[in-house]
Coordinates of C-alpha atoms and ligand atoms in Angstrom, one line a residue:
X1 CA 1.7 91.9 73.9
X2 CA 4.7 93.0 71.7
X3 CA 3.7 96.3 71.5
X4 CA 4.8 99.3 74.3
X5 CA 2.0 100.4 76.4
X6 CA 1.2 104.1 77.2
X7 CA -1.0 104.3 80.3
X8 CA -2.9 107.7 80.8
X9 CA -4.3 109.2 84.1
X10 CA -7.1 111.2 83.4
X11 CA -7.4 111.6 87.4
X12 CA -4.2 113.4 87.1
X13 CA -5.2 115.4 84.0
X14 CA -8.0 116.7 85.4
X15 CA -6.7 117.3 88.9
X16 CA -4.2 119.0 86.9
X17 CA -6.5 121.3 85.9
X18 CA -8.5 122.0 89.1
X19 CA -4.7 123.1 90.6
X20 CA -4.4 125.2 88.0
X21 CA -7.9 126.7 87.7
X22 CA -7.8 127.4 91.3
X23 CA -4.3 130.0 90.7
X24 CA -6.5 132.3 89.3
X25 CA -9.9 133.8 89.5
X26 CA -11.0 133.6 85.8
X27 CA -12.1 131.3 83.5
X28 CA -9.7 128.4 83.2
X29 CA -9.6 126.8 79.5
X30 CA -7.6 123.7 77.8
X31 CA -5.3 123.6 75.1
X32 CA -5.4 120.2 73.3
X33 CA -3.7 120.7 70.0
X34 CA -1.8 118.3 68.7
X35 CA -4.2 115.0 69.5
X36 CA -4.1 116.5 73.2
X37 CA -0.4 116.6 73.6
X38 CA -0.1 113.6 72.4
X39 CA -2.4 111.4 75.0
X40 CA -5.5 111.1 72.8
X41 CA -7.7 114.1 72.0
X42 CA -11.1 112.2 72.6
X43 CA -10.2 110.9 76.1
X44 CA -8.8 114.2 77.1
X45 CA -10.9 116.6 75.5
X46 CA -13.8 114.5 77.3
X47 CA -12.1 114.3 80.7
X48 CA -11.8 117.7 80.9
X49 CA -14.8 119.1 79.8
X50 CA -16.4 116.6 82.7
X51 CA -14.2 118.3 85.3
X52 CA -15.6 121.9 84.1
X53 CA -13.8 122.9 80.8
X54 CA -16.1 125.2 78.6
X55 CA -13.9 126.0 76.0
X56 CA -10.7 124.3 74.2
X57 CA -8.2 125.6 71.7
X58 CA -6.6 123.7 69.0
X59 CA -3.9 124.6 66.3
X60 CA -6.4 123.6 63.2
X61 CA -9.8 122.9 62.2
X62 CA -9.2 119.4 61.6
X63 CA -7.9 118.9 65.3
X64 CA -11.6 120.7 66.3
X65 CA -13.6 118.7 64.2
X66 CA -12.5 115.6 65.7
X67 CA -12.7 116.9 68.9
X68 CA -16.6 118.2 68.1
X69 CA -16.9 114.7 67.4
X70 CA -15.4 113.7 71.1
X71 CA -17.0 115.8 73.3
X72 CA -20.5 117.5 71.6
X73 CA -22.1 120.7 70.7
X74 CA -21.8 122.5 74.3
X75 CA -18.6 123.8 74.9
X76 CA -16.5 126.2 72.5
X77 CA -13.7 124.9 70.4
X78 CA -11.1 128.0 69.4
X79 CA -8.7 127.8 66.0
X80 CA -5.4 129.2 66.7
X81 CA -4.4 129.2 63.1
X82 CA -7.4 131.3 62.4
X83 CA -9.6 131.6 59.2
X84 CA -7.9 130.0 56.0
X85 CA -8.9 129.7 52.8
X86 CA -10.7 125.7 52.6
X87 CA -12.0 125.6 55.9
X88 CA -15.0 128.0 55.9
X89 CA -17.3 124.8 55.9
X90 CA -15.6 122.9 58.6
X91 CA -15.2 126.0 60.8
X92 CA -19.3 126.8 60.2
X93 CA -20.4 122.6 60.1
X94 CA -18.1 122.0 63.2
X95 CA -19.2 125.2 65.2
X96 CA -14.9 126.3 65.3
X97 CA -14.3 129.1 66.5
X98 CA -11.0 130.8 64.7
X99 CA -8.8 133.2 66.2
X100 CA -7.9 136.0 63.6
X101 CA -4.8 136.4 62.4
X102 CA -4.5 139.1 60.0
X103 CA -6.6 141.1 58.1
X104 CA -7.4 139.1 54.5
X105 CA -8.5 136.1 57.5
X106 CA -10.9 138.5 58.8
X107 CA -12.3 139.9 55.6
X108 CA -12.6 136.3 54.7
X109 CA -14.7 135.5 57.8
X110 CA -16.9 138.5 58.0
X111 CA -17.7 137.7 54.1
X112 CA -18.2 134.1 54.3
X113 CA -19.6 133.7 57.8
X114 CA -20.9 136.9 58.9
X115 CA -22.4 136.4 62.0
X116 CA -20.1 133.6 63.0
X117 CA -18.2 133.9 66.5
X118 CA -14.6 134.4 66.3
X119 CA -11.5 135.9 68.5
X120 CA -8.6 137.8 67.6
X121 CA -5.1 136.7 68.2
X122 CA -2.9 139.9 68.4
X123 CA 0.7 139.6 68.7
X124 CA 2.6 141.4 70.9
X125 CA 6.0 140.7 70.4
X126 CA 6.6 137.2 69.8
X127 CA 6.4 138.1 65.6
X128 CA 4.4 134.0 65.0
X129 CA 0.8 134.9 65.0
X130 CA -1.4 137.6 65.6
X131 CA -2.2 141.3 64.2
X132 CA 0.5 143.7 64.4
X133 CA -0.3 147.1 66.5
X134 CA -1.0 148.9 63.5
X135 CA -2.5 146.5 61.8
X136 CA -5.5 145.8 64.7
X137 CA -5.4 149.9 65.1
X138 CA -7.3 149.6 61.5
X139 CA -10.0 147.2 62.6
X140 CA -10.5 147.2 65.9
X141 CA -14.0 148.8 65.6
X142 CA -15.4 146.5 62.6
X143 CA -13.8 143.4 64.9
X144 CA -15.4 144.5 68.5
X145 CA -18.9 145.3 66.6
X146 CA -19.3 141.8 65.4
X147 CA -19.4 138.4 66.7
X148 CA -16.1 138.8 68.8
X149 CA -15.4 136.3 71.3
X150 CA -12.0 137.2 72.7
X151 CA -9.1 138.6 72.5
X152 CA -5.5 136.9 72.5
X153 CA -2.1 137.1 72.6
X154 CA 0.9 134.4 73.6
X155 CA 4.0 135.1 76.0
X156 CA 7.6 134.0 74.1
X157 CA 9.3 133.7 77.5
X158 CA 6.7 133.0 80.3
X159 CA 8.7 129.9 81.0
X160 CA 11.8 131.9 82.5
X161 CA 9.3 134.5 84.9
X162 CA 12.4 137.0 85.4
X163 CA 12.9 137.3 81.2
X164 CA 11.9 140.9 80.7
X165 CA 9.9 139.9 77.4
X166 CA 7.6 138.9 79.7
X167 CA 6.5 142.7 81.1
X168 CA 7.1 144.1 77.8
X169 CA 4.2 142.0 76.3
X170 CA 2.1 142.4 79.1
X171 CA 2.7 146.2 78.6
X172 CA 2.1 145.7 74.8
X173 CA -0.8 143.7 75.3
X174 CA -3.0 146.7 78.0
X175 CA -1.8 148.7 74.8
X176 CA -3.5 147.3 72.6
X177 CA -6.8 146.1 74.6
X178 CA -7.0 148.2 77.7
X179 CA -11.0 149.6 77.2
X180 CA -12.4 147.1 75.0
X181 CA -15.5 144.9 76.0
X182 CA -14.6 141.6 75.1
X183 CA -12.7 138.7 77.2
X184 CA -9.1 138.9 76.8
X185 CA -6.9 135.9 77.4
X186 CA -3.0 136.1 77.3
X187 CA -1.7 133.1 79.5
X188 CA -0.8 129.6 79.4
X189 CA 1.0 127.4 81.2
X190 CA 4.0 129.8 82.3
X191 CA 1.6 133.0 82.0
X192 CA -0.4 131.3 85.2
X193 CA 2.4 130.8 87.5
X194 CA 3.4 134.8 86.5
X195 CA 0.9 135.8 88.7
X196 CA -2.8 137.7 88.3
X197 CA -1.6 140.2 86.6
X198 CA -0.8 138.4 83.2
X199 CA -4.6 136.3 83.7
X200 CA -6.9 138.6 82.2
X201 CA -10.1 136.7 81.6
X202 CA -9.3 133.5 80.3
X203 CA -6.3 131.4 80.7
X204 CA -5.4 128.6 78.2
X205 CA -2.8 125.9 79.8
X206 CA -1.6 123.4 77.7
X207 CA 1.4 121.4 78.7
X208 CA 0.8 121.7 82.9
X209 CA -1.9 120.0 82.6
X210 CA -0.2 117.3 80.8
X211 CA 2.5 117.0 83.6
X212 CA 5.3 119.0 82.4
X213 CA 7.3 121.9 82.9
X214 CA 6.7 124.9 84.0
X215 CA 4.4 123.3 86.5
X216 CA 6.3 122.5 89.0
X217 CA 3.5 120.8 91.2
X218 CA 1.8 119.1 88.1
X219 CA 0.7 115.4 88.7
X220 CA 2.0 112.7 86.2
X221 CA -0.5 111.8 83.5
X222 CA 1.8 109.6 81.3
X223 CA 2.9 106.2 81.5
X224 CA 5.2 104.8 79.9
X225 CA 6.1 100.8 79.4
X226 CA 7.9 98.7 77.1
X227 CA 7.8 95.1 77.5
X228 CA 11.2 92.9 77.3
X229 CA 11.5 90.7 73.6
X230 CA 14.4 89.0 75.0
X231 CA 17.6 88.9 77.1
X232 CA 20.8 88.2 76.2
X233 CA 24.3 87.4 77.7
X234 CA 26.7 89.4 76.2
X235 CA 31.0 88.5 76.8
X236 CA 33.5 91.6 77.7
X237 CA 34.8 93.1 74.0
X238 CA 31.4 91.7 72.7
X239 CA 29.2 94.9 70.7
X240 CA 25.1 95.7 70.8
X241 CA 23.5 97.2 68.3
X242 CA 24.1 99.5 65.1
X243 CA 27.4 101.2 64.6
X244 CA 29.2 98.6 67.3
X245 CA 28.1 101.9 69.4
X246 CA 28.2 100.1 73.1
X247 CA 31.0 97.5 74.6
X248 CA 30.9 95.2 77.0
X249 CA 33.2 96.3 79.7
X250 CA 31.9 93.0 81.7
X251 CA 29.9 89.8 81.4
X252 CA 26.7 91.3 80.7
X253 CA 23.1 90.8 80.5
X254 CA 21.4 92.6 77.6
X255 CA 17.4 93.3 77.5
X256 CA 15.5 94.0 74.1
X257 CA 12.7 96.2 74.3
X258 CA 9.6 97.1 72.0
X259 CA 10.4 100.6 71.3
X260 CA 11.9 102.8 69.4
X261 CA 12.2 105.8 67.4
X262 CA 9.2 105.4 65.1
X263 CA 7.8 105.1 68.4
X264 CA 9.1 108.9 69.7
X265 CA 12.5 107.3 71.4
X266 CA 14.5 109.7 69.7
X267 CA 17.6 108.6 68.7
X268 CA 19.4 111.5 71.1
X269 CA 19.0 109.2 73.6
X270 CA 21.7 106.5 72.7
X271 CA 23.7 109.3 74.0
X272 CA 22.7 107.8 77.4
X273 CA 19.2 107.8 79.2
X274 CA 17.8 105.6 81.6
X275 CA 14.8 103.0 81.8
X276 CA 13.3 102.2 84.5
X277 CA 12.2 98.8 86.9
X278 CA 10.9 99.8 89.8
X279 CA 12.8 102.7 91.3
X280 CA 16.0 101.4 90.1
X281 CA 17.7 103.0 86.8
X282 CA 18.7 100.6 83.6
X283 CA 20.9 102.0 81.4
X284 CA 20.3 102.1 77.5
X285 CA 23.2 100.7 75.6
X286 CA 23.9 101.3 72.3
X287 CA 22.0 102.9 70.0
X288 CA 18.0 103.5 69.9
X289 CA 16.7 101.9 66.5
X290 CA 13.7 101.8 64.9
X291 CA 11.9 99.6 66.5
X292 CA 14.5 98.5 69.4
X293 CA 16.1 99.4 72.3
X294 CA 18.5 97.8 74.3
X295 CA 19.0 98.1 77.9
X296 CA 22.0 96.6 80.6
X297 CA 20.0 94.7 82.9
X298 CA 23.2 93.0 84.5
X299 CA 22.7 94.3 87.9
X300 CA 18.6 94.1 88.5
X301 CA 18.1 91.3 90.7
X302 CA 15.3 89.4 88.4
X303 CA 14.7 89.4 85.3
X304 CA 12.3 92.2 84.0
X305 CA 9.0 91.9 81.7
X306 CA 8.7 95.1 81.1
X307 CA 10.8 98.7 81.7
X308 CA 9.6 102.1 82.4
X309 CA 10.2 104.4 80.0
X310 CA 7.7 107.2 81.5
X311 CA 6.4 107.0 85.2
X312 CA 7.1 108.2 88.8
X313 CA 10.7 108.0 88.6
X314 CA 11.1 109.9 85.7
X315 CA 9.4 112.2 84.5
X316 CA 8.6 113.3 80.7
X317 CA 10.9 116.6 81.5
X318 CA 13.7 114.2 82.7
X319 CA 13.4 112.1 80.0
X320 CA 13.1 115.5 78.0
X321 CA 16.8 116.7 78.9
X322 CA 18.2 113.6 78.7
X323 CA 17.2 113.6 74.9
X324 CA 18.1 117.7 75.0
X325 CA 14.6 118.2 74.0
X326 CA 11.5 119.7 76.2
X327 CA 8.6 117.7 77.6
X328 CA 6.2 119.2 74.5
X329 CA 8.7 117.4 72.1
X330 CA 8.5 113.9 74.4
X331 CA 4.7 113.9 75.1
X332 CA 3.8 115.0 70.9
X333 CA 6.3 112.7 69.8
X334 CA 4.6 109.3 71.4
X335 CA 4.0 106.9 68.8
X336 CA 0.9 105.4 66.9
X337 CA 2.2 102.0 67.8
X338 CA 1.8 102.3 71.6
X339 CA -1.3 100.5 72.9
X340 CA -3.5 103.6 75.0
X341 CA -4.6 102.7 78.1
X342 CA -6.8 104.8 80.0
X343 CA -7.7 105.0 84.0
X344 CA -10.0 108.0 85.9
X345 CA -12.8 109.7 84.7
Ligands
PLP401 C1 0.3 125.8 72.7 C2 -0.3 127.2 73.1 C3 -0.8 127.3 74.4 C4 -0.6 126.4 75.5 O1 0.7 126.5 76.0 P1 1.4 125.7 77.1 O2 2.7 126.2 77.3 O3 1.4 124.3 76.6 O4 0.5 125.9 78.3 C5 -1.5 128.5 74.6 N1 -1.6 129.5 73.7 C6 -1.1 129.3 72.4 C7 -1.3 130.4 71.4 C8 -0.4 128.2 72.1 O5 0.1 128.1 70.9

């Protein structure tokens, strides 16, 4: 096998989600944009609507058709990019349910699919998506009279719980909804750990349940390996790699892995990251390429066949900073190339 190997824990996912759903007292949904943060939408999606998920958000109606396809006609699949113009037949064939964004989407809707479900995504602050205060003053009452499903709005800060953007929304947000009679949802990840007063009816966590950051207590669910092409001794002055970028400093054994940055390895990481065999750290040397990496193996005391890029020693928010990126970036940026492997559920 030349190929890396991504191993997936769908234990961990959904126990993932049971610690989060138990935080709160409300409905506890799942966010799996972006082929489910990058772990495989149809796995995921189907994992978690086994372990109690009723309804799932993605960014677009292609991600929800796919996932219609995954995981069946009995749970609800929510749009966050709303109502455009060229997807009225997927959003009705595919049951989608989009989350308004302004008011030509809802026009649009409530012409074309009139007794379709939808939500309304409001914003309340974070100036990316959602009605304006104004704006949703103007329609409120033609919204709330028809197939209405909920009512949203996202947190810009909920990451850093002392920013206080994060009581201004919440302000903003009883504002705008306090008194109407539909579910309203303005949480994810970071909004849970905020506390009950930010939960509302429905929570959506994405990345926690995926492992990362901002949950602290989240279980692993990635695995990463890359197996070893070949080792090499490399002389003192001798280079490795592109650009002459690394030197041996000593008599050096050189490993050459399957992995690179068409495989989401970004190339900040020549800068100087770590693989993994066992519990012990392997530098990367030189720079990441393509396909390639390169790693010192000099002091492990056999051998390797493969390296960890992804596992119990370090984590996808470690590997995250090392790359001064977050662990959305690492998990969404896993390559095509990698062979999926999947355990639980
Ligand atoms: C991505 C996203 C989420 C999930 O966020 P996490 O930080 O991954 O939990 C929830 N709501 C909206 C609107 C999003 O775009």
């Amino acid at each position: 096998m030349s190929t890396g190997f991504l191993s997936v824990d769908l234990d961990a996912l959904t126990a993932n989600w049971r610690s989060l759903d138990a935080m709160t007292d409300v409905e506890t949904c799942a966010v799996v944009k972006a082929d489910g943060y990058g772990l495989g939408v149809a796995k995921v999606g189907r994992a978690l609507m086994k372990a109690g998920v009723k309804r799932f958000f993605v960014a677009v109606p292609e991600e929800g058709a796919i996932l219609r396809h995954a995981v069946g006609p009995n749970v609800e699949i929510c749009i966050f990019a709303g109502h455009m113009r060229g997807d009225t037949d997927m959003i009705a064939d595919m049951m989608l349910t989009p989350m308004i964004n302004t008011i030509g989407q809802l026009t649009r809707h409530l012409e074309a699919l009139p007794d379709h479900p939808f939500g309304v995504q409001l914003d309340t602050g974070m100036n990316r998506l959602g009605l304006e205060i104004d704006e949703w003053a103007s329609i409120a009452e033609i919204a709330l009279t028809q197939n209405c499903r909920l009512v949203m709005s996202h947190l810009a800060c909920a990451d850093t719980p002392d920013h206080p953007m994060n009581r201004k929304q919440l302000d903003q947000f009883h504002l705008m909804t306090d008194g109407i009679n539909v579910p309203r949802s303005l949480a994810a990840t970071g909004g849970i750990l905020l506390g009950p007063e930010y939960h509302f009816d429905m929570t959506r966590p994405g990345i926690g349940l995926y492992g990362g950051a901002p949950f602290a207590d989240a279980l692993p669910v990635a695995y990463l390996d890359l197996p070893v092409i070949q080792v090499r001794d490399v002389e003192i002055g001798e280079t490795v790699g592109y650009a002459n970028a690394w030197t041996a400093q000593r008599p050096s054994k050189i490993a050459t892995l399957s992995g690179g940055y068409a495989d989401g390895l970004t190339r900040a990481l020549s800068a100087g990251a770590n693989l993994w065999h066992g519990a012990q750290p392997v530098p990367l040397v030189g720079r990441v390429s393509m396909d390639l990496i390169t790693a010192d193996v000099t002091d492990l005391p056999e051998l390797p066949g493969v390296l960890s890029v992804l596992g119990l020693d370090q984590t996808v928010d470690e590997l995250a900073a090392r790359a001064g990126t977050i662990g959305y970036e690492i998990l969404t940026s896993l390559g095509p190339r990698y062979e999926r492997r999947y355990s639980g559920a």
